[in-house]
PDB file of C-alpha atoms in Angstrom:
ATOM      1  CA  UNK A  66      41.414  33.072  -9.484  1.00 72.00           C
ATOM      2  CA  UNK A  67      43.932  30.641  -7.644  1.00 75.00           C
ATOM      3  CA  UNK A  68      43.748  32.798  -4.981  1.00 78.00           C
ATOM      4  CA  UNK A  69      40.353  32.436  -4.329  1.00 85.00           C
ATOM      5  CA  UNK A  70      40.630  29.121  -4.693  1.00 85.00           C
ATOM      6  CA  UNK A  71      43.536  28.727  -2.091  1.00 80.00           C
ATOM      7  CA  UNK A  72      40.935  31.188   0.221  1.00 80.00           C
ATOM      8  CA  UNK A  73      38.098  28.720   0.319  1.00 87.00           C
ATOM      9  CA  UNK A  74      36.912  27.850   3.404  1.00 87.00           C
ATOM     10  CA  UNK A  75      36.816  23.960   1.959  1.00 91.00           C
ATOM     11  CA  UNK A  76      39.771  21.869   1.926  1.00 94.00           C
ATOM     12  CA  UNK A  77      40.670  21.830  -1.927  1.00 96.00           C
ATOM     13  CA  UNK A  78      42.835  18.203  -2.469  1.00 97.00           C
ATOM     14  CA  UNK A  79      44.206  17.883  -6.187  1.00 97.00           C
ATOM     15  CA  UNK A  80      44.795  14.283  -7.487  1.00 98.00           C
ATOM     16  CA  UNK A  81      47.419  14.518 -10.305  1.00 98.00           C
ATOM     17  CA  UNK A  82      47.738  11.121 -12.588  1.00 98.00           C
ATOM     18  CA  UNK A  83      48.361  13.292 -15.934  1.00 97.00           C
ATOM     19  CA  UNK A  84      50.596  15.820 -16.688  1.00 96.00           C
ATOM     20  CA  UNK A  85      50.330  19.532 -14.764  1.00 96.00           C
ATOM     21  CA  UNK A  86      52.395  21.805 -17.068  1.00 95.00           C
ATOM     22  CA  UNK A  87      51.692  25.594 -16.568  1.00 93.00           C
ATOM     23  CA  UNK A  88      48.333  27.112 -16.293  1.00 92.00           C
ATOM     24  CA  UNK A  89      47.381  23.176 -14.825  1.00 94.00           C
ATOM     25  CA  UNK A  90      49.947  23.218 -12.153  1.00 95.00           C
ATOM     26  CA  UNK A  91      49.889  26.324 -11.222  1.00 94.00           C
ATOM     27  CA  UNK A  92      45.894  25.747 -10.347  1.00 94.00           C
ATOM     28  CA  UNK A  93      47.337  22.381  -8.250  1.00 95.00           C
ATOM     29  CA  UNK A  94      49.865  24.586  -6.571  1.00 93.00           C
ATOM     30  CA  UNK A  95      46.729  26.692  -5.042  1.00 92.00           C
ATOM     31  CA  UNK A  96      44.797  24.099  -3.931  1.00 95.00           C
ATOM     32  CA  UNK A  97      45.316  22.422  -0.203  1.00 95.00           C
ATOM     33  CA  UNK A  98      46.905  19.271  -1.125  1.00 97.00           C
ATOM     34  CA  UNK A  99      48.263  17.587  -3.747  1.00 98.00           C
ATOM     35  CA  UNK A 100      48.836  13.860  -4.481  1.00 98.00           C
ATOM     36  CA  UNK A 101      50.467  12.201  -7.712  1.00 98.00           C
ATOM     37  CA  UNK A 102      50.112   8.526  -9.595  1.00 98.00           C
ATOM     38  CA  UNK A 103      53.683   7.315  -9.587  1.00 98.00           C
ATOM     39  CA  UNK A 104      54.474   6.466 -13.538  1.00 98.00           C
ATOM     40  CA  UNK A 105      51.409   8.622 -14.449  1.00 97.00           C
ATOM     41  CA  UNK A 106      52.259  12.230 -13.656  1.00 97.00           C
ATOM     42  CA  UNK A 107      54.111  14.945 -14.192  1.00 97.00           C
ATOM     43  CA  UNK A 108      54.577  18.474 -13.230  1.00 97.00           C
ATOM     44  CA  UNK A 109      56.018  21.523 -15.370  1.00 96.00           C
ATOM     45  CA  UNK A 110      56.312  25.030 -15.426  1.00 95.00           C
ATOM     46  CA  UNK A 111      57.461  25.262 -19.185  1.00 93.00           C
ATOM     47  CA  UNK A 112      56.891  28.641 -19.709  1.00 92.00           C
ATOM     48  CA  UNK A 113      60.034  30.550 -19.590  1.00 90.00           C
ATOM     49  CA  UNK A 114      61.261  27.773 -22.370  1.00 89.00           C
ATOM     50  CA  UNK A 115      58.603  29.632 -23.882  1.00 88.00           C
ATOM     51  CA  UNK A 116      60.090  32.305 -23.851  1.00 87.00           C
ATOM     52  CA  UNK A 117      57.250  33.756 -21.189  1.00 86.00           C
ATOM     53  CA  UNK A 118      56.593  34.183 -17.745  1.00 84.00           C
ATOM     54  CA  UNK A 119      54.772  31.958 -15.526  1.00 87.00           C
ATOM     55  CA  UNK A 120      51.560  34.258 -14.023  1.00 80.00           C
ATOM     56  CA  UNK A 121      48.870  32.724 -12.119  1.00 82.00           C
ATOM     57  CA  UNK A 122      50.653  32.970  -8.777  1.00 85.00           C
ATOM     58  CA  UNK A 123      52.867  30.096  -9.358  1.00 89.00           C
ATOM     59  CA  UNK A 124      56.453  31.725  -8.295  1.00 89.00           C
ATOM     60  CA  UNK A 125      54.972  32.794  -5.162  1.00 87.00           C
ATOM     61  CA  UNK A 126      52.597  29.355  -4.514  1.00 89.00           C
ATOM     62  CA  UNK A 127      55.994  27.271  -6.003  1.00 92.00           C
ATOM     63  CA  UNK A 128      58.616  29.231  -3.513  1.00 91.00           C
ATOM     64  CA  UNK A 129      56.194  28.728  -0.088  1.00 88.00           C
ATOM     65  CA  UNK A 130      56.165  25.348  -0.870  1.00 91.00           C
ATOM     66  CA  UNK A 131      59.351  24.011  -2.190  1.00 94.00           C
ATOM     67  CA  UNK A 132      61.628  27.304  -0.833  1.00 93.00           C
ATOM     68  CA  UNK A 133      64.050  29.469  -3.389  1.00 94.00           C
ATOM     69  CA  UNK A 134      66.235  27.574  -5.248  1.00 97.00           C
ATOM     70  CA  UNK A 135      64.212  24.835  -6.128  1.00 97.00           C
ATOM     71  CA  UNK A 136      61.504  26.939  -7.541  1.00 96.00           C
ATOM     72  CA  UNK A 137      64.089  28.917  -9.443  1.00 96.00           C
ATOM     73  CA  UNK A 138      65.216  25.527 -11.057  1.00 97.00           C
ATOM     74  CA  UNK A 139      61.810  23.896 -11.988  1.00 96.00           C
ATOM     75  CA  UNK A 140      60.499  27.524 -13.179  1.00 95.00           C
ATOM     76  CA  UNK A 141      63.571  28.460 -14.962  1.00 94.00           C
ATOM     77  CA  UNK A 142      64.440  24.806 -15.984  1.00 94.00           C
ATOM     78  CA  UNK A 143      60.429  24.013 -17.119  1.00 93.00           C
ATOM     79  CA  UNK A 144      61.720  20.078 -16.488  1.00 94.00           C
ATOM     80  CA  UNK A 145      58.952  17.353 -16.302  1.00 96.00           C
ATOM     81  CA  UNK A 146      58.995  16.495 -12.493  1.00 97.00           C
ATOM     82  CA  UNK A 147      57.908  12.888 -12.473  1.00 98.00           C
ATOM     83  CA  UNK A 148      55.306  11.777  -9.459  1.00 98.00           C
ATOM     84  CA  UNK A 149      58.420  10.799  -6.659  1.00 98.00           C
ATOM     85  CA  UNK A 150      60.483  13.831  -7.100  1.00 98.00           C
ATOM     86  CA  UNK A 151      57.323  16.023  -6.914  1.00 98.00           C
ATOM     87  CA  UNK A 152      57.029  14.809  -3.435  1.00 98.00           C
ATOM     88  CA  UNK A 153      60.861  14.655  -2.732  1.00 98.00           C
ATOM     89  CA  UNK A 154      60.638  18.520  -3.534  1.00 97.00           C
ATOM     90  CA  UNK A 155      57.350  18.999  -1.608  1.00 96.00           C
ATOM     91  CA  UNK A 156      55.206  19.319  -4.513  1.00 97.00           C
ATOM     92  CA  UNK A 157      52.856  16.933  -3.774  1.00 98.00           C
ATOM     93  CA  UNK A 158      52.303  15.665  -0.179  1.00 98.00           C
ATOM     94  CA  UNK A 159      53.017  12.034  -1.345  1.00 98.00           C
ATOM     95  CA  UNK A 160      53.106  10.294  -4.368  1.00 98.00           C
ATOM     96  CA  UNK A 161      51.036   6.859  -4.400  1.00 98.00           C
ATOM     97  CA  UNK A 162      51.071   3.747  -6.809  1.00 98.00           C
ATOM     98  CA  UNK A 163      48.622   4.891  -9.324  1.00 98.00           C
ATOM     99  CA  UNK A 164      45.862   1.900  -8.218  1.00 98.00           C
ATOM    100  CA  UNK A 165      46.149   3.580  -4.801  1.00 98.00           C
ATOM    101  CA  UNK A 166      45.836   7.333  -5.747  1.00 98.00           C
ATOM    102  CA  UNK A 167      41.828   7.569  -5.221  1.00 97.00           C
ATOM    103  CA  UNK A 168      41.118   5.208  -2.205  1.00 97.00           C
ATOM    104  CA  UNK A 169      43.401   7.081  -0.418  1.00 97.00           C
ATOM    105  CA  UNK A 170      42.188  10.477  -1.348  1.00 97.00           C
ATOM    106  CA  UNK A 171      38.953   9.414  -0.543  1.00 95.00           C
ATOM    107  CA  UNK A 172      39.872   8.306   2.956  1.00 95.00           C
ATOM    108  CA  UNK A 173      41.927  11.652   3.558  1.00 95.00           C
ATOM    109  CA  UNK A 174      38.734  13.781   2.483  1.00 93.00           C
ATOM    110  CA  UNK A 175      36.067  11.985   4.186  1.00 92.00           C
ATOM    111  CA  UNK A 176      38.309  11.970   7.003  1.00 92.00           C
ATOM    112  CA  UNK A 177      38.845  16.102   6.815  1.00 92.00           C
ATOM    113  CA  UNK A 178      34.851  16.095   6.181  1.00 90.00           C
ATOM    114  CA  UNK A 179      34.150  14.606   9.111  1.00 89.00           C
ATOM    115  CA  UNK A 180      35.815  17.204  11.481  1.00 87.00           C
ATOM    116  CA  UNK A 181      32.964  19.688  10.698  1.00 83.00           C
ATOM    117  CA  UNK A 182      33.594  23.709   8.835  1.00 86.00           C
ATOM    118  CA  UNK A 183      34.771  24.679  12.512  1.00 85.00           C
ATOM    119  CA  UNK A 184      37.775  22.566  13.120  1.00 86.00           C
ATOM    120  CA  UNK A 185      38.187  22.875   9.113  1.00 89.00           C
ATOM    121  CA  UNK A 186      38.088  27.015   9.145  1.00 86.00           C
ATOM    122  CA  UNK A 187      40.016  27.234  12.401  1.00 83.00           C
ATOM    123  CA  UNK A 188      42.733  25.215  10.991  1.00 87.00           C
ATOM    124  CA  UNK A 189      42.884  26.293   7.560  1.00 84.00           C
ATOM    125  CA  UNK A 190      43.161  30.054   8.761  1.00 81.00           C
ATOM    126  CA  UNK A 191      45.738  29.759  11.306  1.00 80.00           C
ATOM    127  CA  UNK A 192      47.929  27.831   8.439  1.00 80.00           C
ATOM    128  CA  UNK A 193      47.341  30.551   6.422  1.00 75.00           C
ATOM    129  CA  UNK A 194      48.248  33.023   8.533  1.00 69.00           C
ATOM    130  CA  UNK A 195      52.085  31.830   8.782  1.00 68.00           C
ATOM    131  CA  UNK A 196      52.133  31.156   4.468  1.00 63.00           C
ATOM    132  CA  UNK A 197      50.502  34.216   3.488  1.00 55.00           C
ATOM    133  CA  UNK A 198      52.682  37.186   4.382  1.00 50.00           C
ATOM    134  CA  UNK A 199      55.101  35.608   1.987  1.00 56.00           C
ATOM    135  CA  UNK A 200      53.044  35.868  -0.826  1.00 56.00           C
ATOM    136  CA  UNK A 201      53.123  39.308  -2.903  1.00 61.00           C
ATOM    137  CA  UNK A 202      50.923  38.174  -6.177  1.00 58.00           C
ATOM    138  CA  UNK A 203      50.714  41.503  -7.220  1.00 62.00           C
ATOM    139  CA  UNK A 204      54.494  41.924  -7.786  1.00 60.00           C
ATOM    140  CA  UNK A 205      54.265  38.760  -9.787  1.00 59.00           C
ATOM    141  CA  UNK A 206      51.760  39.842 -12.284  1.00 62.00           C
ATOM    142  CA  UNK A 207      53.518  43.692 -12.687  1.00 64.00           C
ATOM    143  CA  UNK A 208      56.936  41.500 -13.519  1.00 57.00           C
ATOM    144  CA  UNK A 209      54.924  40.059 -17.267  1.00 62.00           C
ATOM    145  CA  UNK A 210      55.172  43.599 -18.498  1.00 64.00           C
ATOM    146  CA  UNK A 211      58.690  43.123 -18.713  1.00 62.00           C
ATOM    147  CA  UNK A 212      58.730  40.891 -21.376  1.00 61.00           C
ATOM    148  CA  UNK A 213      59.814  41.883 -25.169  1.00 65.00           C
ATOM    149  CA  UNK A 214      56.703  40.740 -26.950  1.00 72.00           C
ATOM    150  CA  UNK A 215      58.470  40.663 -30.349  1.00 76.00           C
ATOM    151  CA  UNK A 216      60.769  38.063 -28.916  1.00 75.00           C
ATOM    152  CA  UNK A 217      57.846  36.183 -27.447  1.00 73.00           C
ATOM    153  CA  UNK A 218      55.784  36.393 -30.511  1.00 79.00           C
ATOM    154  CA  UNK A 219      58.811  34.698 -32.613  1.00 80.00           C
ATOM    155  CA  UNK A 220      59.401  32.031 -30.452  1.00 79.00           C
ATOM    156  CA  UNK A 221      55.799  31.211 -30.447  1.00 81.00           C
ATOM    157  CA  UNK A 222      55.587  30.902 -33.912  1.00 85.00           C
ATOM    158  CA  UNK A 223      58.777  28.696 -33.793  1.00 85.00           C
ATOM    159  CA  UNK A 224      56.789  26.196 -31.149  1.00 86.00           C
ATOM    160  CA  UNK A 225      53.880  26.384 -33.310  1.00 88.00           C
ATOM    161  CA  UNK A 226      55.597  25.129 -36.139  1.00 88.00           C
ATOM    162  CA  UNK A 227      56.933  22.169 -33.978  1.00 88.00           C
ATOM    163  CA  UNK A 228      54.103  21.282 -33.122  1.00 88.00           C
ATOM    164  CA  UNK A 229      53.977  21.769 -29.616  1.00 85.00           C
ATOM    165  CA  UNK A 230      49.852  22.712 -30.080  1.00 87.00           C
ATOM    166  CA  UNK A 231      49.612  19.121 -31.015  1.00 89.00           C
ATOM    167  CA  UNK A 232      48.655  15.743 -28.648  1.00 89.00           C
ATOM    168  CA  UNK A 233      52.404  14.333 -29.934  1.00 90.00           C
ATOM    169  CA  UNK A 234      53.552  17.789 -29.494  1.00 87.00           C
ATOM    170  CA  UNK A 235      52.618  18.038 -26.007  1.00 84.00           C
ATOM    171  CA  UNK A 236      53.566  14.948 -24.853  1.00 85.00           C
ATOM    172  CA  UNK A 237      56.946  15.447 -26.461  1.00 85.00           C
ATOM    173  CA  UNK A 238      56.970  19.040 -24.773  1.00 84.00           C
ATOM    174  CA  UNK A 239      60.180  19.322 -23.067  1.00 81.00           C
ATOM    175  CA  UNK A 240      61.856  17.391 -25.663  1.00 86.00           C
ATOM    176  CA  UNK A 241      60.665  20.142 -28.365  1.00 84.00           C
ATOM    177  CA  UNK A 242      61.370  23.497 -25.616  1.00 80.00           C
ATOM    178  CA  UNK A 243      64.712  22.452 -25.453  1.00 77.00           C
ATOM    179  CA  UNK A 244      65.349  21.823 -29.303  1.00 82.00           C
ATOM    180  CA  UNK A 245      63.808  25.729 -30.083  1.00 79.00           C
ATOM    181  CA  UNK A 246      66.138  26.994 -27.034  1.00 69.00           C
ATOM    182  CA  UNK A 247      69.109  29.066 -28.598  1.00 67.00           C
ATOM    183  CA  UNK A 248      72.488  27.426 -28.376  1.00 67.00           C
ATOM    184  CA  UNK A 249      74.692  28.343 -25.573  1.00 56.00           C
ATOM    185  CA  UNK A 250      78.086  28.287 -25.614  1.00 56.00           C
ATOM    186  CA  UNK A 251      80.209  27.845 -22.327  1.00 54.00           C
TER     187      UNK A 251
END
């Protein structure tokens, strides 16, 4: 689905003044644009805390934007990106004071809407062109097989019983994936 969404002929713009963890960021990383609240938002891939793997074209979508090793660490890591890192990282295109977040928006996308589907399509395409041999979605979605679903199960039920279902729960997430995680030595 986020790949039709990233193939519409309309430019998609995401305004993020929440939190984006998993299936809600990877939907922002499809669209067009992205722009964040500064002290509102946040951005997490917490699913490998999970002890699952992030689908929904997300490693791909993550890696064109922000290149290798910073996906690795926010996908492996599942750490809250606050509003200024996001765009430090190239998450977002910029990150606005939160009283600024929709005039601006607005501006950008009547702005865009102005230029008419042509100029739009045109420009959209030949973008698209240069990200899209990169992408390989379907060798992301053979790589969940992989997972031992006995292990997944278990640590599920360990989350569940923290809470992490919960409104506290989730906006305590991080704080609880890292308490379930098993202890490493070094």
């Amino acid at each position: 689905m986020n790949e039709e969404i990233r193939s519409l002929p309309q430019v998609t713009i995401g305004k993020i003044a929440g939190f984006a963890r998993g299936g809600g960021n990877e939907f922002a990383m499809a669209l067009d644009m992205r722009f964040a609240a500064i002290g509102k938002s946040g951005q997490a891939q917490p699913e490998t805390l999970m002890g699952i793997y992030p689908g929904g074209g997300i490693t791909q979508y993550m890696t064109s934007l922000i290149g290798r090793p910073r996906a690795l660490e926010l996908i492996l890591g599942g750490e809250l990106v606050d509003a200024e890192l996001a765009e430090r990282y190239g998450l977002v295109n910029r990150a606005l004071p939160a009283d600024q977040l929709d005039t601006f928006v607005t501006t950008l996308a009547r702005r865009i809407a102005a230029l008419g589907p042509t100029v739009i399509g045109i420009v959209k395409t030949a973008v698209g062109a240069a990200d899209y041999a990169k992408r390989d979605l379907a060798a992301e979605s053979s790589l969940a097989g992989r997972l031992s679903f006995p292990e997944v199960a278990a640590l599920a039920h360990k989350l569940l019983a923290a809470g992490v279902q919960t409104r506290e729960g989730e906006l305590r997430l991080e704080e609880i994936l890292n308490e379930a995680l098993p202890e490493v030595t070094p």
